[in-house]
Tab-separated table of C-alpha atoms in Angstrom:
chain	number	residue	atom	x	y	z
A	1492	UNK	CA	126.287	92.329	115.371
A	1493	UNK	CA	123.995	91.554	112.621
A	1494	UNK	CA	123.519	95.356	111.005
A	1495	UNK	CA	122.790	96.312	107.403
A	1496	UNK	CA	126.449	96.369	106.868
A	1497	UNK	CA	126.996	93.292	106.433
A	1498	UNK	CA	125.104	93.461	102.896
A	1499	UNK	CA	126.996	95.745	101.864
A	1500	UNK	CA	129.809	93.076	102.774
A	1501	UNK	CA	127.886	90.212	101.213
A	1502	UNK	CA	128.215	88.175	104.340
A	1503	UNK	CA	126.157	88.654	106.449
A	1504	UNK	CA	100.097	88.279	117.072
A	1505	UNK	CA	100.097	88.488	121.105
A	1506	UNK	CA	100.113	92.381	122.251
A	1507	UNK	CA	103.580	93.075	124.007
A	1508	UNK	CA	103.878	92.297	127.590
A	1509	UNK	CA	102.166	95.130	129.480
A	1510	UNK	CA	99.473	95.708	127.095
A	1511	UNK	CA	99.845	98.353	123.932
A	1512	UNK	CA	99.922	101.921	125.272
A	1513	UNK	CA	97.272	104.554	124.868
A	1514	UNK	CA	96.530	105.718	121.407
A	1515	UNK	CA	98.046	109.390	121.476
A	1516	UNK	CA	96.305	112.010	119.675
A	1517	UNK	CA	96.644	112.853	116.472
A	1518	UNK	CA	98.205	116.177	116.413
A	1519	UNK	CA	99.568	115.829	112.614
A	1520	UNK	CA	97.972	114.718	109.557
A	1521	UNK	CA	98.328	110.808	108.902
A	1522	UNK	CA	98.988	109.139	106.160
A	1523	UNK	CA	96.268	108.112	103.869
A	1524	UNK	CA	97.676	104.795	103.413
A	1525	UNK	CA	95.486	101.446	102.882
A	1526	UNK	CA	97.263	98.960	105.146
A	1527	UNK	CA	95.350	95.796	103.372
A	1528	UNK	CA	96.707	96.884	100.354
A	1529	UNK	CA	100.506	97.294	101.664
A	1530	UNK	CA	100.018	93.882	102.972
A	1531	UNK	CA	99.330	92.025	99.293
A	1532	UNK	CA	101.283	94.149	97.438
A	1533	UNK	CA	104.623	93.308	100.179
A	1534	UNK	CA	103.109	89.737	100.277
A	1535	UNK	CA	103.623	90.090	96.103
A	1536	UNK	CA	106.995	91.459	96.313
A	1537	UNK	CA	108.085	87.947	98.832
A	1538	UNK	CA	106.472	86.024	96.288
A	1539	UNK	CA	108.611	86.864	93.595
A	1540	UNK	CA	111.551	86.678	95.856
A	1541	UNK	CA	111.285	83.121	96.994
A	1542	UNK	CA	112.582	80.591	94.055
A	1543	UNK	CA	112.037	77.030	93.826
A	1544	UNK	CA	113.906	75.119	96.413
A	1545	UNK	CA	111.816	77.482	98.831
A	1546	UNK	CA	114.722	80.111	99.685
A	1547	UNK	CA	114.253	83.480	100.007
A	1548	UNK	CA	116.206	85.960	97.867
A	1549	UNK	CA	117.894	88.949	99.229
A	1550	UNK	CA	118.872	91.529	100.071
A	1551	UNK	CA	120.572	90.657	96.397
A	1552	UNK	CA	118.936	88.640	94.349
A	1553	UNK	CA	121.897	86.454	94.114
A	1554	UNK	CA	121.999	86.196	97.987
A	1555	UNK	CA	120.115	83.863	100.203
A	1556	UNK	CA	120.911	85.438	103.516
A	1557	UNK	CA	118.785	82.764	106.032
A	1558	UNK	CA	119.142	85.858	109.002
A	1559	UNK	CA	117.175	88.540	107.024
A	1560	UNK	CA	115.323	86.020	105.145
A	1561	UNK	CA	113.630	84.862	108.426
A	1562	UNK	CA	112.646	88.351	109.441
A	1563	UNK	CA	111.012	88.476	106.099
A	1564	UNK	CA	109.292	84.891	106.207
A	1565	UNK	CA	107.641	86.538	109.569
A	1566	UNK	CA	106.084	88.813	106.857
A	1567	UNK	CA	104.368	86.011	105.405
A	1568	UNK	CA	102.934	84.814	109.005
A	1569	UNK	CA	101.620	88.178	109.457
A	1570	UNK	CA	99.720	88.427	106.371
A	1571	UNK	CA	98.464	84.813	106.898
A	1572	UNK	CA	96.996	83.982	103.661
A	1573	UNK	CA	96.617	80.625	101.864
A	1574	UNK	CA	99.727	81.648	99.608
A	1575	UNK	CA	101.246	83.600	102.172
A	1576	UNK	CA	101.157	79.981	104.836
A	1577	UNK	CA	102.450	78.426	101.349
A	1578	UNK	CA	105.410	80.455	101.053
A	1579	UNK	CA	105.947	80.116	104.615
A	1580	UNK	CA	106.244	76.349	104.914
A	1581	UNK	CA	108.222	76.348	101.919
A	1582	UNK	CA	110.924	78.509	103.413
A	1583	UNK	CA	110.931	77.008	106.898
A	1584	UNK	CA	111.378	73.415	105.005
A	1585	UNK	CA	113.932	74.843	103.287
A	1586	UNK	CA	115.523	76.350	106.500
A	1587	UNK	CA	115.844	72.892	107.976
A	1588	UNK	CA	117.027	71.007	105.374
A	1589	UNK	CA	119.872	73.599	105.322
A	1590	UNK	CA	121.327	73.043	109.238
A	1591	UNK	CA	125.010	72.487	108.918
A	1592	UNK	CA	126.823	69.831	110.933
A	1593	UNK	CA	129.406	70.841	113.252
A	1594	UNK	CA	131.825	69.509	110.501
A	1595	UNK	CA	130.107	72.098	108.182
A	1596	UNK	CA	129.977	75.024	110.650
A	1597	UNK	CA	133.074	77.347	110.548
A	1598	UNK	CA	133.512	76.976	114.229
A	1599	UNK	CA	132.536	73.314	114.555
A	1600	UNK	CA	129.109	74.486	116.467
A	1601	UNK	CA	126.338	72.170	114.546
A	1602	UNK	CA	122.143	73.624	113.929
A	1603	UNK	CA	123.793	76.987	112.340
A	1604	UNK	CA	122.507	77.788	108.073
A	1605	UNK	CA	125.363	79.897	106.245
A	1606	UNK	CA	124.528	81.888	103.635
A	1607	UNK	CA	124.029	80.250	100.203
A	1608	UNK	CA	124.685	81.824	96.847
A	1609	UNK	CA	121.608	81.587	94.106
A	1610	UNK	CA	122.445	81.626	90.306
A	1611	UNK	CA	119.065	82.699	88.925
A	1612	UNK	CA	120.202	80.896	85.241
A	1613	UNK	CA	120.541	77.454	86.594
A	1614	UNK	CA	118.881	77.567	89.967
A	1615	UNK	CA	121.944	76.497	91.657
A	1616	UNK	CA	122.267	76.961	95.400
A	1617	UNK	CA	126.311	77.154	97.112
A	1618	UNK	CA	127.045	77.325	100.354
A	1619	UNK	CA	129.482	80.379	100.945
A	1620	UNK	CA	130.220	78.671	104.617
A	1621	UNK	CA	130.134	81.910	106.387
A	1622	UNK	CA	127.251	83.656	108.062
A	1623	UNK	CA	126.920	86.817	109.904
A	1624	UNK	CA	126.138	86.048	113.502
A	1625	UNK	CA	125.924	82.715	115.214
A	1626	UNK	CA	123.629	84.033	118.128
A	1627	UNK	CA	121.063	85.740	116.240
A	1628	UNK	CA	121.604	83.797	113.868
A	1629	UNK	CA	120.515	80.907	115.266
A	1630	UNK	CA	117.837	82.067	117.004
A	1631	UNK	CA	115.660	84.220	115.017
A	1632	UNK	CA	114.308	81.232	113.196
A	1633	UNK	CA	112.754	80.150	116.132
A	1634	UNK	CA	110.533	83.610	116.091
A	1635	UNK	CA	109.890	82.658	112.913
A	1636	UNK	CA	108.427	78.754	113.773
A	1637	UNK	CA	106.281	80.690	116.634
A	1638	UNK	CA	104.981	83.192	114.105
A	1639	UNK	CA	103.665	80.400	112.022
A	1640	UNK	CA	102.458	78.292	114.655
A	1641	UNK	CA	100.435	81.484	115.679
A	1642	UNK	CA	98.872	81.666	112.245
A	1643	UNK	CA	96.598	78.624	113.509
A	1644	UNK	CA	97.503	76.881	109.813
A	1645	UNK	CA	97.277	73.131	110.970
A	1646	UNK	CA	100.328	72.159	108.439
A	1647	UNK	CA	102.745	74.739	109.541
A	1648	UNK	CA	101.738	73.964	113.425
A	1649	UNK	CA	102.596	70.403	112.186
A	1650	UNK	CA	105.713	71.061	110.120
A	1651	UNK	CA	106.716	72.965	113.598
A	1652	UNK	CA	105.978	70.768	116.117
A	1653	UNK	CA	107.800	67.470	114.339
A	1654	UNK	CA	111.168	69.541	113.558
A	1655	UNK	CA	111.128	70.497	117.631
A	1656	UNK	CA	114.653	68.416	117.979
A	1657	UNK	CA	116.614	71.020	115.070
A	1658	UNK	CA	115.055	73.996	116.902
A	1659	UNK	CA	116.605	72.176	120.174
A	1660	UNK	CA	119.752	71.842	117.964
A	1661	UNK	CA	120.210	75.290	117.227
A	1662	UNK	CA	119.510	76.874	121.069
A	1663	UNK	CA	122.508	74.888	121.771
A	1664	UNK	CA	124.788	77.562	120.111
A	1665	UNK	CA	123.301	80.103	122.777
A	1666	UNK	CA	122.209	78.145	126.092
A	1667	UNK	CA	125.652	76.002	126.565
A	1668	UNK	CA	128.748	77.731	127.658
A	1669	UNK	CA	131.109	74.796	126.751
A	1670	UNK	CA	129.467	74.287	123.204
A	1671	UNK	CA	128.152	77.457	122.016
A	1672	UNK	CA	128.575	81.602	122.165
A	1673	UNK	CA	126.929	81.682	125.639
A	1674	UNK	CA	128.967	83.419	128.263
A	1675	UNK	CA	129.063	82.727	132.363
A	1676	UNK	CA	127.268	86.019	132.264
A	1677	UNK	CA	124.752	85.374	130.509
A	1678	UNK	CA	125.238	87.402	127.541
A	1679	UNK	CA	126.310	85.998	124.028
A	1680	UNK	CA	129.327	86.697	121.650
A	1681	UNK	CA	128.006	87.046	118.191
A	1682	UNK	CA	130.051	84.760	116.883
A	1683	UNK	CA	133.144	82.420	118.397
A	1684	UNK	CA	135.910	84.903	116.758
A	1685	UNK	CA	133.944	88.144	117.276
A	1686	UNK	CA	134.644	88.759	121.221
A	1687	UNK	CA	131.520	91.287	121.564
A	1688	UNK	CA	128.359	91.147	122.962
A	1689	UNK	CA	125.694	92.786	121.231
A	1690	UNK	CA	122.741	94.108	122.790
A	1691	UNK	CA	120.363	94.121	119.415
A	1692	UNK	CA	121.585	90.443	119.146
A	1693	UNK	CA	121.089	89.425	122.759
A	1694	UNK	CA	117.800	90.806	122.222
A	1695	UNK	CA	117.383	88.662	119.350
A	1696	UNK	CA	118.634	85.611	121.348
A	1697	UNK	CA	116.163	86.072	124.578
A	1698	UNK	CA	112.926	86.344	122.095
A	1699	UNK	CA	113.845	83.643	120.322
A	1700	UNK	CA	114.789	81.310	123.530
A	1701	UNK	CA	111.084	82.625	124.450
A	1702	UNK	CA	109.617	82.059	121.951
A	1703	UNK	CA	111.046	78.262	121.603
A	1704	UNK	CA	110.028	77.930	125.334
A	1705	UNK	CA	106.383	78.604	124.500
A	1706	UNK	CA	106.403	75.574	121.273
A	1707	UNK	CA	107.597	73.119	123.675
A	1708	UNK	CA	104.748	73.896	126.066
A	1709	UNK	CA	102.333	73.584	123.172
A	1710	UNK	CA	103.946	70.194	123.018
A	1711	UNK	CA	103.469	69.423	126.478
A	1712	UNK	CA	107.302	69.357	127.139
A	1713	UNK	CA	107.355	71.009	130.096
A	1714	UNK	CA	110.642	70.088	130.937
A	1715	UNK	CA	112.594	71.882	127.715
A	1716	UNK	CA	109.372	74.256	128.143
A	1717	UNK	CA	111.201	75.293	131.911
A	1718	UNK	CA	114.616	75.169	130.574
A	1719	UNK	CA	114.141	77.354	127.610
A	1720	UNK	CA	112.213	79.389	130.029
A	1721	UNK	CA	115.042	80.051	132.285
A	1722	UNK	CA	117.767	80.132	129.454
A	1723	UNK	CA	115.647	83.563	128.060
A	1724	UNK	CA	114.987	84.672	131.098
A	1725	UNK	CA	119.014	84.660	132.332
A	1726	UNK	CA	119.698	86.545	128.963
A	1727	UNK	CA	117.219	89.061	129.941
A	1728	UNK	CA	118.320	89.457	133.199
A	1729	UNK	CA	121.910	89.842	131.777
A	1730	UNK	CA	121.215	92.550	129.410
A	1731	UNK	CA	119.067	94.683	131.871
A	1732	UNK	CA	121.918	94.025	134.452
A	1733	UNK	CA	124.677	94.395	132.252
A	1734	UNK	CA	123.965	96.319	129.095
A	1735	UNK	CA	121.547	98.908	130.652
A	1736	UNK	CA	123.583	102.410	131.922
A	1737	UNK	CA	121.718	103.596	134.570
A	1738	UNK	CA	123.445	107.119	133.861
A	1739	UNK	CA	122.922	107.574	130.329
A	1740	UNK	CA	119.463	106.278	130.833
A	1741	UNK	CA	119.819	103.958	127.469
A	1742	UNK	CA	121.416	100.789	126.106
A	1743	UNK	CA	124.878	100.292	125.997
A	1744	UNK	CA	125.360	98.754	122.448
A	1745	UNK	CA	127.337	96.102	123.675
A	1746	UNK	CA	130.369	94.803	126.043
A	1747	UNK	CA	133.545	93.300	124.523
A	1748	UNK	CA	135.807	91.039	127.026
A	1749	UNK	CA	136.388	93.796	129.298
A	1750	UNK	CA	135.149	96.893	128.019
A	1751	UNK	CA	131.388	98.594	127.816
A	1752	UNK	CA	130.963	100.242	124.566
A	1753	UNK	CA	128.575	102.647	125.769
A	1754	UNK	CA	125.617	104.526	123.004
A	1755	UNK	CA	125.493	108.516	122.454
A	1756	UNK	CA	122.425	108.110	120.108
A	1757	UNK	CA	122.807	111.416	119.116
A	1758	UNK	CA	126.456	110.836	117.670
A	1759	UNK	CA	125.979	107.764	115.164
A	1760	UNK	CA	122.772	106.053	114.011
A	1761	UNK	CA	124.930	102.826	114.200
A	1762	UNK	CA	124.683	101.519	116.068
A	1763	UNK	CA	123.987	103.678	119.086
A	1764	UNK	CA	120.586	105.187	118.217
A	1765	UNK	CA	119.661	102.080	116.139
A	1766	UNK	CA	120.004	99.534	119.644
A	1767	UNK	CA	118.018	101.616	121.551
A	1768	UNK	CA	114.759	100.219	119.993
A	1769	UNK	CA	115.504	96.308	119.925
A	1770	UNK	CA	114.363	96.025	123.457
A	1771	UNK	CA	111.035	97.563	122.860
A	1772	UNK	CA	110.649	95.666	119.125
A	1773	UNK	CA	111.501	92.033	120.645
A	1774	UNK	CA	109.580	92.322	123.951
A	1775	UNK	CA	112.581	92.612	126.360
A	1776	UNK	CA	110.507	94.734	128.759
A	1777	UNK	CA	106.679	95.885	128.905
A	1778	UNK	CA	106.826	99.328	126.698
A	1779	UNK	CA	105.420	101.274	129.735
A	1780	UNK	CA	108.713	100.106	132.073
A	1781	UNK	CA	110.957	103.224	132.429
A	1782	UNK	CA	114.105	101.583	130.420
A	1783	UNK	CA	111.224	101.029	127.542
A	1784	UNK	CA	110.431	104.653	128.110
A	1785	UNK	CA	114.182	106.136	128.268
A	1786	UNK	CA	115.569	104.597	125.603
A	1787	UNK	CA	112.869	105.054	123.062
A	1788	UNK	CA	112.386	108.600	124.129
A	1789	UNK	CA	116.768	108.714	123.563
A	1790	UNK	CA	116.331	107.372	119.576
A	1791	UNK	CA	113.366	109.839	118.938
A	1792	UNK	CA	115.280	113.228	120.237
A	1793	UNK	CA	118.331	112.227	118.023
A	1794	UNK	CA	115.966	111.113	115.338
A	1795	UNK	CA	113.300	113.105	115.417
A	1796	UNK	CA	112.014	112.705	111.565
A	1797	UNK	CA	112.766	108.782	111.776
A	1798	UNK	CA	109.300	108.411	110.578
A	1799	UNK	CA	110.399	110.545	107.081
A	1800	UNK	CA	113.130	108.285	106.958
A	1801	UNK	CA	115.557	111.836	108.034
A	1802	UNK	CA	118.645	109.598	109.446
A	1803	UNK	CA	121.944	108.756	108.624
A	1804	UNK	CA	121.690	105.085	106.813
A	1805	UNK	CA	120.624	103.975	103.424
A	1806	UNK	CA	118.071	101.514	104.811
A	1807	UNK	CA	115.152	102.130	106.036
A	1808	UNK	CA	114.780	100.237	109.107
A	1809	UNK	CA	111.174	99.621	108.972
A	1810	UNK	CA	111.649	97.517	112.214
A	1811	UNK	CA	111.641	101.145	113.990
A	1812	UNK	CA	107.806	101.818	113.059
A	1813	UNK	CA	107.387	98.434	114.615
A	1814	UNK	CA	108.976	99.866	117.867
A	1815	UNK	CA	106.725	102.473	117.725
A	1816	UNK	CA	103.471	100.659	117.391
A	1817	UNK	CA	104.769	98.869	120.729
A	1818	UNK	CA	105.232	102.311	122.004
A	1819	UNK	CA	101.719	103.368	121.259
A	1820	UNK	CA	102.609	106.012	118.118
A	1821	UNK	CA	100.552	104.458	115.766
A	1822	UNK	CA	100.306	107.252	113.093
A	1823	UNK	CA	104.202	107.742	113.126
A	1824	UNK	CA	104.187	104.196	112.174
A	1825	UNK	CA	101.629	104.717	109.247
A	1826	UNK	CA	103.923	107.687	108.490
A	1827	UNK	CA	107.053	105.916	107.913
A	1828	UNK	CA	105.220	103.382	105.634
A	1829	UNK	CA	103.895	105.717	103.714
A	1830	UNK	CA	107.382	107.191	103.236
A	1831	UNK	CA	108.619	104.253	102.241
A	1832	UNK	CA	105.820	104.058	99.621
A	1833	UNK	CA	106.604	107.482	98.412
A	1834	UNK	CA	111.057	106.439	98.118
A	1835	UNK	CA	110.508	102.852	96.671
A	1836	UNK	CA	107.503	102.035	94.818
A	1837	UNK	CA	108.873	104.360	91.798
A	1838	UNK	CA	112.034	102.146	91.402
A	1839	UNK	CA	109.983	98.964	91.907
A	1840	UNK	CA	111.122	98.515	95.100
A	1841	UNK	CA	114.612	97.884	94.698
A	1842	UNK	CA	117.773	98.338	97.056
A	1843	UNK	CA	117.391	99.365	99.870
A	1844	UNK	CA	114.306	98.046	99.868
A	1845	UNK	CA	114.698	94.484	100.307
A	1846	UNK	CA	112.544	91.192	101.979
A	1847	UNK	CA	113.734	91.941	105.316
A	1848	UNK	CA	112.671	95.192	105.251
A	1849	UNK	CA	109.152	94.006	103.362
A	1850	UNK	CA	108.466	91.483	106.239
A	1851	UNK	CA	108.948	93.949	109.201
A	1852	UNK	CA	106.637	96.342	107.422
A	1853	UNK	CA	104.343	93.625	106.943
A	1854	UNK	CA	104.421	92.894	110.859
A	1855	UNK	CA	104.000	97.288	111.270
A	1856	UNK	CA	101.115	97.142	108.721
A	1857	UNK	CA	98.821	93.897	110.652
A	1858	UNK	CA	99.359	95.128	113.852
A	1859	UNK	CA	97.909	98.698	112.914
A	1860	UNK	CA	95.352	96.735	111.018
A	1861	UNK	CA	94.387	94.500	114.031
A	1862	UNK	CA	94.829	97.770	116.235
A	1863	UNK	CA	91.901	99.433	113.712
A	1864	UNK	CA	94.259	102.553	112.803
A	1865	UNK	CA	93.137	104.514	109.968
A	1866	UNK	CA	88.701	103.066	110.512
């Protein structure tokens, strides 16, 4: 599972399907919180993160982690500015140059990035070999190549479209049994020597499968655009069929070779409360279906001051307020933000804040903008 712990170990602009709920009413005073201004100042702090080569630094600045650097880079599509698109390219060029070969990959499976180490006095990039998750891992870039394709910037639709055969490369890790993490059932180990199968990174894998579906039909490759299609779909399928507990009413947090680790939100953050809002974040179901419903309405009762950042992990898990912007609480989206302005600007946003962090926010703060909040 790709978490926030594995910093700590040093390893690691379509509305949702079904349409975004109704508004609620306010019944609590909102934030007063410019959301064009949270944009350039986050686009600022990505900026300064990204160094020459076109990497992205963090969460350390001596770490280029490519998982959370991708989340951030999708940051950069949201705010879609000229320097912002800039930045963008750079990192996704980067990104691609960096594919290791299956000689290169720990477990021999080829289109996987480790994480690098960044010396900041002579610019020098090494390759630790290791990275955090292979399914995720390899997948998540391709949200970023369809968040940049979205941003209707001709060069990174270009840069996109001819690198189509190393997005191919990586789905490999998650759509062939014999090659990859993919199991019969349609679910994914995070890694070859991790036996577990994560729902936050299954998630992770179907969005990413979809989203690499929907660049090969703006290619006209309706062939890959079918089997890409029915590769996300199957992982779909297998996490409502195999990680949902109809008795709980949430999201098991994930299924090892023969056991179901199954969530009591209200007994850990991680990751039981934490995977209950993946699903509704990366599109797994419309937010009105009843799982959407359930398991969202399971994180809020054992988190009830998420928005105030009241829970029991360092981070801040902006990704949440994106969840609830899918859900339709808009102001407890602005609220968190605005938390996060009140705990991090002082200390010039420093750990825990970090570019993963600043690029979900950055997703949070456009759609509220493109939503109107706050006018």
């Amino acid at each position: 599972m790709t978490t926030r712990r594995h910093l700590l170990a040093g390893t690691a602009a379509a509305i949702a399907a079904g349409g975004l709920l109704t508004r609620p009413a306010r019944a609590h005073a909102v934030p007063d919180l410019d959301m064009q201004l949270w944009m350039e100042e986050q686009e600022d702090f990505l900026i300064n993160k990204q160094v020459a080569s076109g990497a992205l630094r963090g969460p350390y600045d001596h770490n280029l982690q490519p998982y959370f650097s991708n989340w951030a880079a999708q940051g950069l599509a949201a705010a879609n500015t000229v320097r912002s698109r800039e930045a963008l390219g750079n990192y996704i060029s980067w990104y691609l140059d960096h594919l290791n070969t299956a000689a290169e990959d720990p477990y021999g499976i080829a289109g996987t990035v480790s994480d690098w180490h960044y010396d900041a006095a002579t610019g020098e990039e090494t390759s630790t070999g290791e990275y955090s998750s292979t399914d995720a891992g390899t997948t998540v870039p391709m949200i970023t190549a369809f968040d940049a394709h979205r941003t209707g910037d001709v060069a990174l639709q270009q840069l996109v479209m001819d690198n189509l055969a190393k997005y191919e490369l990586m789905a490999k890790a998650t759509c062939e049994t014999t090659w990859g993490v993919r199991n019969s059932d349609g679910l994914c180990w995070a890694r070859p020597d991790s036996k577990m199968k994560y729902v936050q990174d299954n998630a992770v894998v179907y969005r990413g499968l979809f989203c690499l579906a929907w660049l090969e039909k703006q290619a006209g490759r309706m062939t890959q655009y079918d089997y890409y299609t029915a590769k996300a779909e199957q992982t779909r399928k297998a996490i409502i069929d195999i990680l949902w507990h109809e008795d709980r009413q949430n999201w098991s947090w994930g299924r090892g070779v023969n056991l179901l680790k199954e969530s009591d939100p209200k007994a850990a953050f991680m990751p039981d409360a934490w995977c209950q809002y993946w699903q509704v974040q990366l599109r797994i179901l419309p937010a009105i279906n009843r799982r959407s419903v359930a398991s969202w309405s399971a994180f809020s009762a054992a988190n009830p001051r998420w928005m105030h950042l009241e829970f029991d992990n360092s981070f801040p898990h902006t990704e949440m307020a994106y969840s609830a912007v899918q859900m339709g609480e808009l102001d407890n989206a602005a609220t968190m933000l605005a938390t996060c302005r009140e705990r991090f600007a002082g200390n010039g946003w420093a750990l825990p804040w970090y570019h993963g962090e600043a690029g979900h926010s950055m997703r949070v703060a456009r759609r509220l903008i493109d939503a109107g909040w706050g006018q």
